[in-house]
């Protein structure tokens, strides 16, 4: 028996611990669902299905922006504002790049120093994984565990790399894009698709010499957002200014987020979550099929020779794929 197996709790212990808000048990449960060992996956699944009725009670907020825009400083200050007004806050990260360093526990702790010492906040570093899909799945499950543990606001940060914004957009109620006022060409460096996903843009570092440029950028972003089609929620994305270092503008950001929740209404939010869950199921189907395919001994036996046949033009890639899939 490995050390890890000995440390595993019973299903009841996990469930009771999570539902009573015990953070040690919550952390253990998250570690369990992050494991790729089959017994852990099965137990994790049972725990998630049991706590499912106790989930759904949080405001799920995604935050994105390129490295250096001030995400962790923003979350530190904004998070303090939320916990200071009585909220229980969980901060999760989707960072597909953390697989390279094997996690970022120390990084996240030092990045958000006061929040990590805040009794009303819980910071969970990004899981490691071999694909964005895997990392995102673990984050979705972690979100459910945190909700069952009683957190009423969940911030999910993404590092603004690759497709991680789309993954986070697919698991939150509200998606916030942090930007900076640039040197007159603010719109140049930002992918249009990300702006289109945003429910709000917040221009950070609106302090000191940067205030005027930030005000100008606000107008430009507002104009740019007007060009996008209106969301089915009826909400038109807003642009705000803030300074995470000087702690200005953050209360306004929070009241804007609350305005969003009021404005779109519970029915629409429920529908959005239903659609997100169906997408999650479909993604999981693809993931499971792919994993099962590559684990099949028959496929493994023929994969290399089929690759060679494709290389020398003996068979079309499509036919080769179909033959292999038929084997699996
Ligand atoms: P991240 O990579 O997006 O998480 O960015 P960080 O939070 O690490 O911030 C990057 C740098 O910008 C740090 O040196 C911060 O101190 C600085 N910074 C963050 N927010 C502000 C702000 O509101 N105003 C100013 N002047 N600097 C900021």
Short mmCIF file of C-alpha atoms and ligand atoms in Angstrom, two decimals:
data_model
loop_
_atom_site.label_atom_id
_atom_site.label_comp_id
_atom_site.label_asym_id
_atom_site.label_seq_id
_atom_site.Cartn_x
_atom_site.Cartn_y
_atom_site.Cartn_z
CA UNK A 1 0.00 0.00 0.00
CA UNK A 2 1.47 3.35 -0.99
CA UNK A 3 1.65 6.28 1.37
CA UNK A 4 -0.94 8.06 -0.71
CA UNK A 5 -3.45 5.20 -0.51
CA UNK A 6 -3.11 5.15 3.26
CA UNK A 7 -3.90 8.85 3.36
CA UNK A 8 -7.09 8.37 1.36
CA UNK A 9 -10.25 8.92 3.39
CA UNK A 10 -13.53 7.06 3.05
CA UNK A 11 -16.23 8.47 0.80
CA UNK A 12 -18.28 9.50 3.85
CA UNK A 13 -15.31 11.27 5.42
CA UNK A 14 -14.68 13.23 2.25
CA UNK A 15 -18.34 14.16 1.81
CA UNK A 16 -18.92 15.15 5.47
CA UNK A 17 -15.67 17.11 5.55
CA UNK A 18 -16.45 19.02 2.37
CA UNK A 19 -20.03 19.79 3.37
CA UNK A 20 -18.91 21.07 6.77
CA UNK A 21 -16.39 23.38 5.07
CA UNK A 22 -13.34 21.56 6.43
CA UNK A 23 -10.50 22.93 4.32
CA UNK A 24 -8.07 20.14 5.04
CA UNK A 25 -10.58 17.61 3.72
CA UNK A 26 -11.47 19.90 0.82
CA UNK A 27 -7.81 20.08 -0.18
CA UNK A 28 -7.51 16.30 0.08
CA UNK A 29 -10.61 15.86 -2.05
CA UNK A 30 -9.18 18.17 -4.70
CA UNK A 31 -5.93 16.20 -4.67
CA UNK A 32 -8.01 13.04 -5.12
CA UNK A 33 -9.87 14.37 -8.15
CA UNK A 34 -6.58 15.59 -9.64
CA UNK A 35 -5.17 12.06 -9.48
CA UNK A 36 -5.17 9.96 -12.62
CA UNK A 37 -5.24 6.59 -10.81
CA UNK A 38 -8.42 4.66 -11.63
CA UNK A 39 -9.54 4.00 -7.99
CA UNK A 40 -9.12 7.72 -7.26
CA UNK A 41 -11.09 8.69 -10.36
CA UNK A 42 -13.95 6.36 -9.36
CA UNK A 43 -14.03 7.56 -5.76
CA UNK A 44 -13.78 11.20 -6.93
CA UNK A 45 -16.74 10.61 -9.23
CA UNK A 46 -18.83 9.16 -6.38
CA UNK A 47 -17.98 12.10 -4.14
CA UNK A 48 -18.89 14.60 -6.85
CA UNK A 49 -22.21 12.91 -7.55
CA UNK A 50 -23.02 12.89 -3.83
CA UNK A 51 -22.23 16.55 -3.26
CA UNK A 52 -23.86 17.67 -6.53
CA UNK A 53 -27.12 18.84 -4.86
CA UNK A 54 -25.02 21.15 -2.66
CA UNK A 55 -23.32 22.87 -5.60
CA UNK A 56 -24.33 25.78 -7.77
CA UNK A 57 -24.62 28.39 -5.02
CA UNK A 58 -21.69 30.60 -5.94
CA UNK A 59 -21.07 33.44 -8.30
CA UNK A 60 -18.53 32.04 -10.77
CA UNK A 61 -16.27 34.74 -12.12
CA UNK A 62 -13.51 34.29 -14.69
CA UNK A 63 -10.59 36.69 -14.95
CA UNK A 64 -8.16 36.83 -17.83
CA UNK A 65 -5.42 39.09 -19.15
CA UNK A 66 -1.89 38.80 -20.45
CA UNK A 67 0.97 38.20 -18.02
CA UNK A 68 1.95 41.48 -16.37
CA UNK A 69 -1.47 43.13 -16.68
CA UNK A 70 -1.88 42.75 -12.92
CA UNK A 71 -4.17 39.73 -12.49
CA UNK A 72 -2.71 38.54 -9.21
CA UNK A 73 -2.51 42.06 -7.80
CA UNK A 74 -6.12 42.62 -8.87
CA UNK A 75 -7.28 39.36 -7.30
CA UNK A 76 -5.36 40.16 -4.12
CA UNK A 77 -7.01 43.59 -3.72
CA UNK A 78 -10.41 42.68 -5.12
CA UNK A 79 -10.44 39.45 -3.10
CA UNK A 80 -9.70 41.41 0.07
CA UNK A 81 -12.64 43.67 -0.68
CA UNK A 82 -14.93 40.65 -1.04
CA UNK A 83 -13.78 38.80 2.08
CA UNK A 84 -13.88 42.10 3.98
CA UNK A 85 -17.57 42.35 3.19
CA UNK A 86 -18.31 38.86 4.48
CA UNK A 87 -17.89 36.70 1.40
CA UNK A 88 -16.14 33.35 1.34
CA UNK A 89 -13.85 33.38 -1.65
CA UNK A 90 -12.12 30.58 -3.52
CA UNK A 91 -9.49 31.41 -6.15
CA UNK A 92 -8.68 28.78 -8.78
CA UNK A 93 -6.36 28.97 -11.75
CA UNK A 94 -6.41 27.42 -15.19
CA UNK A 95 -2.82 27.48 -16.29
CA UNK A 96 -1.95 24.88 -18.90
CA UNK A 97 1.67 26.05 -18.78
CA UNK A 98 2.08 25.02 -15.14
CA UNK A 99 2.58 21.42 -16.30
CA UNK A 100 6.11 22.43 -17.19
CA UNK A 101 7.02 23.38 -13.66
CA UNK A 102 4.86 20.70 -12.07
CA UNK A 103 2.45 23.08 -10.41
CA UNK A 104 2.77 26.53 -9.03
CA UNK A 105 1.96 26.25 -5.35
CA UNK A 106 4.71 28.55 -4.16
CA UNK A 107 4.19 30.90 -7.07
CA UNK A 108 0.51 31.42 -6.24
CA UNK A 109 1.09 31.73 -2.51
CA UNK A 110 3.69 34.44 -2.90
CA UNK A 111 1.75 36.14 -5.66
CA UNK A 112 -1.28 36.64 -3.41
CA UNK A 113 0.33 37.00 -0.06
CA UNK A 114 -2.33 38.67 2.05
CA UNK A 115 -5.17 36.72 0.42
CA UNK A 116 -3.42 33.45 1.19
CA UNK A 117 -3.39 34.43 4.88
CA UNK A 118 -7.03 35.50 4.78
CA UNK A 119 -9.27 33.07 6.67
CA UNK A 120 -12.18 33.76 4.33
CA UNK A 121 -10.17 32.99 1.22
CA UNK A 122 -9.00 29.72 -0.22
CA UNK A 123 -6.40 29.68 -2.98
CA UNK A 124 -5.87 26.51 -4.92
CA UNK A 125 -3.01 26.45 -7.40
CA UNK A 126 -3.49 25.19 -10.90
CA UNK A 127 -3.58 21.43 -11.35
CA UNK A 128 -0.98 19.89 -13.58
CA UNK A 129 -2.05 17.97 -16.62
CA UNK A 130 -1.02 16.83 -20.03
CA UNK A 131 -3.66 18.83 -21.87
CA UNK A 132 -5.72 21.95 -21.42
CA UNK A 133 -8.82 19.73 -21.48
CA UNK A 134 -7.50 17.74 -18.51
CA UNK A 135 -6.54 20.83 -16.54
CA UNK A 136 -9.87 22.51 -17.28
CA UNK A 137 -11.83 19.42 -16.23
CA UNK A 138 -10.06 19.29 -12.88
CA UNK A 139 -10.80 22.98 -12.37
CA UNK A 140 -14.50 22.45 -13.11
CA UNK A 141 -14.64 19.64 -10.57
CA UNK A 142 -12.69 21.71 -8.04
CA UNK A 143 -15.22 24.49 -8.52
CA UNK A 144 -18.04 22.10 -7.57
CA UNK A 145 -16.16 20.91 -4.48
CA UNK A 146 -15.56 24.52 -3.40
CA UNK A 147 -19.24 25.36 -3.83
CA UNK A 148 -20.24 22.37 -1.73
CA UNK A 149 -17.75 23.57 0.90
CA UNK A 150 -19.65 26.85 1.13
CA UNK A 151 -17.65 29.34 -0.94
CA UNK A 152 -20.06 31.88 -2.37
CA UNK A 153 -17.70 33.56 -4.82
CA UNK A 154 -15.29 31.64 -7.01
CA UNK A 155 -12.69 33.49 -9.05
CA UNK A 156 -11.10 31.49 -11.83
CA UNK A 157 -7.99 33.07 -13.23
CA UNK A 158 -6.49 32.16 -16.55
CA UNK A 159 -3.05 33.20 -17.62
CA UNK A 160 -4.14 34.38 -21.03
CA UNK A 161 -2.31 31.72 -22.98
CA UNK A 162 -3.72 29.79 -25.91
CA UNK A 163 -7.22 28.42 -25.58
CA UNK A 164 -7.49 28.70 -21.80
CA UNK A 165 -9.81 31.72 -22.02
CA UNK A 166 -12.38 29.69 -23.94
CA UNK A 167 -12.13 26.93 -21.34
CA UNK A 168 -12.69 29.37 -18.48
CA UNK A 169 -15.48 31.20 -20.30
CA UNK A 170 -17.18 27.79 -20.50
CA UNK A 171 -17.27 27.37 -16.71
CA UNK A 172 -18.16 30.81 -15.35
CA UNK A 173 -21.18 33.10 -15.11
CA UNK A 174 -19.22 36.27 -15.69
CA UNK A 175 -16.01 36.79 -17.65
CA UNK A 176 -13.75 39.75 -16.95
CA UNK A 177 -10.91 40.86 -19.18
CA UNK A 178 -8.13 42.91 -17.60
CA UNK A 179 -6.36 45.27 -19.98
CA UNK A 180 -3.93 48.16 -19.86
CA UNK A 181 -4.01 51.49 -21.53
CA UNK A 182 -1.37 51.20 -24.23
CA UNK A 183 0.49 53.64 -26.42
CA UNK A 184 -2.47 54.63 -28.57
CA UNK A 185 -2.87 51.29 -30.27
CA UNK A 186 -4.78 49.59 -27.47
CA UNK A 187 -6.78 47.38 -29.74
CA UNK A 188 -3.83 46.04 -31.66
CA UNK A 189 -2.48 43.45 -29.29
CA UNK A 190 -5.78 42.02 -28.14
CA UNK A 191 -7.35 39.11 -29.87
CA UNK A 192 -10.81 40.07 -31.02
CA UNK A 193 -12.23 36.73 -29.91
CA UNK A 194 -11.28 37.35 -26.31
CA UNK A 195 -12.85 40.79 -26.28
CA UNK A 196 -15.99 39.27 -27.71
CA UNK A 197 -16.17 36.79 -24.81
CA UNK A 198 -15.83 39.47 -22.14
CA UNK A 199 -18.76 40.64 -20.01
CA UNK A 200 -16.58 43.48 -18.82
CA UNK A 201 -13.24 45.04 -19.53
CA UNK A 202 -11.36 46.48 -16.60
CA UNK A 203 -8.43 48.74 -17.38
CA UNK A 204 -5.94 48.17 -14.61
CA UNK A 205 -3.06 50.42 -13.52
CA UNK A 206 -5.25 53.52 -13.94
CA UNK A 207 -3.05 55.45 -11.53
CA UNK A 208 -0.34 58.12 -11.55
CA UNK A 209 0.72 59.24 -15.01
CA UNK A 210 -1.46 56.57 -16.54
CA UNK A 211 -4.85 58.01 -15.55
CA UNK A 212 -5.40 60.13 -18.64
CA UNK A 213 -4.34 57.37 -21.03
CA UNK A 214 -6.63 54.96 -19.19
CA UNK A 215 -9.62 57.29 -19.55
CA UNK A 216 -8.92 57.58 -23.25
CA UNK A 217 -8.57 53.81 -23.57
CA UNK A 218 -11.91 53.37 -21.78
CA UNK A 219 -13.70 55.31 -24.54
CA UNK A 220 -11.89 53.37 -27.25
CA UNK A 221 -12.78 50.03 -25.71
CA UNK A 222 -16.39 51.10 -25.22
CA UNK A 223 -16.56 51.96 -28.90
CA UNK A 224 -14.97 48.66 -29.86
CA UNK A 225 -17.40 46.67 -27.70
CA UNK A 226 -20.37 48.31 -29.38
CA UNK A 227 -19.35 46.67 -32.63
CA UNK A 228 -19.96 43.19 -31.24
CA UNK A 229 -23.40 41.61 -31.44
CA UNK A 230 -25.47 41.81 -28.26
CA UNK A 231 -25.36 38.66 -26.11
CA UNK A 232 -28.56 36.63 -25.69
CA UNK A 233 -28.51 37.73 -22.05
CA UNK A 234 -29.25 41.30 -23.14
CA UNK A 235 -26.21 42.51 -21.21
CA UNK A 236 -23.94 44.97 -22.96
CA UNK A 237 -20.36 44.68 -21.71
CA UNK A 238 -19.04 47.54 -19.61
CA UNK A 239 -15.62 49.14 -19.33
CA UNK A 240 -14.24 50.16 -15.93
CA UNK A 241 -11.02 51.66 -14.66
CA UNK A 242 -9.14 50.56 -11.57
CA UNK A 243 -5.84 50.56 -9.81
CA UNK A 244 -5.16 47.32 -8.00
CA UNK A 245 -2.16 48.84 -6.26
CA UNK A 246 -3.89 52.04 -5.10
CA UNK A 247 -7.14 50.19 -4.47
CA UNK A 248 -9.30 52.52 -6.51
CA UNK A 249 -12.24 51.60 -8.72
CA UNK A 250 -12.59 48.08 -7.36
CA UNK A 251 -15.85 48.68 -5.51
CA UNK A 252 -17.25 49.96 -8.76
CA UNK A 253 -16.12 46.78 -10.49
CA UNK A 254 -17.95 44.74 -7.85
CA UNK A 255 -21.16 46.75 -8.16
CA UNK A 256 -20.96 46.38 -11.94
CA UNK A 257 -20.67 42.59 -11.53
CA UNK A 258 -23.69 42.59 -9.18
CA UNK A 259 -25.58 44.70 -11.70
CA UNK A 260 -24.83 42.03 -14.31
CA UNK A 261 -26.21 39.24 -12.12
CA UNK A 262 -29.36 41.27 -11.47
CA UNK A 263 -29.77 42.30 -15.05
CA UNK A 264 -29.41 38.90 -16.76
CA UNK A 265 -31.58 37.20 -14.13
CA UNK A 266 -31.59 33.74 -12.58
CA UNK A 267 -33.34 31.99 -15.45
CA UNK A 268 -30.75 33.08 -17.96
CA UNK A 269 -27.88 32.15 -15.65
CA UNK A 270 -29.46 28.74 -15.10
CA UNK A 271 -29.75 28.22 -18.84
CA UNK A 272 -26.12 29.25 -19.37
CA UNK A 273 -24.98 26.74 -16.74
CA UNK A 274 -27.13 24.01 -18.30
CA UNK A 275 -25.54 24.64 -21.68
CA UNK A 276 -22.08 24.67 -20.11
CA UNK A 277 -22.78 21.30 -18.47
CA UNK A 278 -23.91 19.76 -21.74
CA UNK A 279 -20.73 21.03 -23.43
CA UNK A 280 -18.70 19.63 -20.56
CA UNK A 281 -20.36 16.24 -21.05
CA UNK A 282 -19.61 16.29 -24.79
CA UNK A 283 -15.99 17.25 -24.17
CA UNK A 284 -15.74 14.43 -21.66
CA UNK A 285 -17.12 11.97 -24.20
CA UNK A 286 -14.41 12.98 -26.69
CA UNK A 287 -11.78 12.76 -23.97
CA UNK A 288 -12.91 9.31 -22.83
CA UNK A 289 -13.13 7.95 -26.37
CA UNK A 290 -9.65 9.22 -27.18
CA UNK A 291 -8.15 7.86 -23.98
CA UNK A 292 -9.81 4.47 -24.53
CA UNK A 293 -8.65 4.39 -28.14
CA UNK A 294 -4.97 4.97 -27.30
CA UNK A 295 -5.13 2.47 -24.45
CA UNK A 296 -6.44 -0.33 -26.68
CA UNK A 297 -3.82 -3.10 -27.17
CA UNK A 298 -5.02 -3.75 -30.74
CA UNK A 299 -4.58 -0.08 -31.63
CA UNK A 300 -1.14 0.02 -30.01
CA UNK A 301 -0.14 -3.06 -31.98
CA UNK A 302 -0.99 -1.52 -35.36
CA UNK A 303 -0.45 2.19 -34.80
CA UNK A 304 3.24 2.31 -35.76
CA UNK A 305 2.90 0.24 -38.91
CA UNK A 306 -0.11 2.30 -39.96
CA UNK A 307 1.92 5.47 -39.47
CA UNK A 308 4.61 4.05 -41.76
CA UNK A 309 2.00 3.15 -44.38
CA UNK A 310 0.66 6.70 -44.27
CA UNK A 311 4.19 8.13 -44.60
CA UNK A 312 4.99 6.13 -47.73
CA UNK A 313 1.63 6.88 -49.27
CA UNK A 314 0.32 3.32 -49.15
CA UNK A 315 -2.96 4.36 -47.57
CA UNK A 316 -4.73 7.66 -47.09
CA UNK A 317 -4.59 9.17 -43.59
CA UNK A 318 -8.38 8.98 -43.42
CA UNK A 319 -8.55 5.26 -44.28
CA UNK A 320 -5.76 4.54 -41.82
CA UNK A 321 -7.64 6.39 -39.11
CA UNK A 322 -10.85 4.55 -39.86
CA UNK A 323 -9.14 1.15 -39.79
CA UNK A 324 -7.55 1.95 -36.44
CA UNK A 325 -10.80 3.25 -34.98
CA UNK A 326 -12.55 0.06 -36.11
CA UNK A 327 -9.89 -1.92 -34.22
CA UNK A 328 -10.29 0.14 -31.05
P1 LIG B 1 -0.04 39.18 -13.61
O1 LIG B 1 1.13 38.59 -14.32
O2 LIG B 1 -1.12 39.54 -14.57
O3 LIG B 1 -0.54 38.34 -12.46
O4 LIG B 1 0.46 40.58 -13.01
P2 LIG B 1 0.94 40.98 -11.54
O5 LIG B 1 -0.21 41.11 -10.61
O6 LIG B 1 2.05 40.09 -11.14
O7 LIG B 1 1.47 42.47 -11.80
C1 LIG B 1 2.53 42.76 -12.68
C2 LIG B 1 3.19 44.06 -12.23
O8 LIG B 1 2.29 45.14 -12.36
C3 LIG B 1 3.64 44.05 -10.78
O9 LIG B 1 4.88 44.71 -10.68
C4 LIG B 1 2.56 44.83 -10.07
O10 LIG B 1 3.02 45.48 -8.90
C5 LIG B 1 2.15 45.84 -11.13
N1 LIG B 1 0.76 46.27 -10.95
C6 LIG B 1 -0.32 45.47 -10.81
N2 LIG B 1 -1.44 46.22 -10.67
C7 LIG B 1 -1.04 47.52 -10.73
C8 LIG B 1 -1.75 48.76 -10.65
O11 LIG B 1 -2.98 48.85 -10.48
N3 LIG B 1 -1.00 49.89 -10.78
C9 LIG B 1 0.35 49.87 -10.98
N4 LIG B 1 0.99 51.03 -11.11
N5 LIG B 1 1.04 48.72 -11.04
C10 LIG B 1 0.36 47.55 -10.93
#
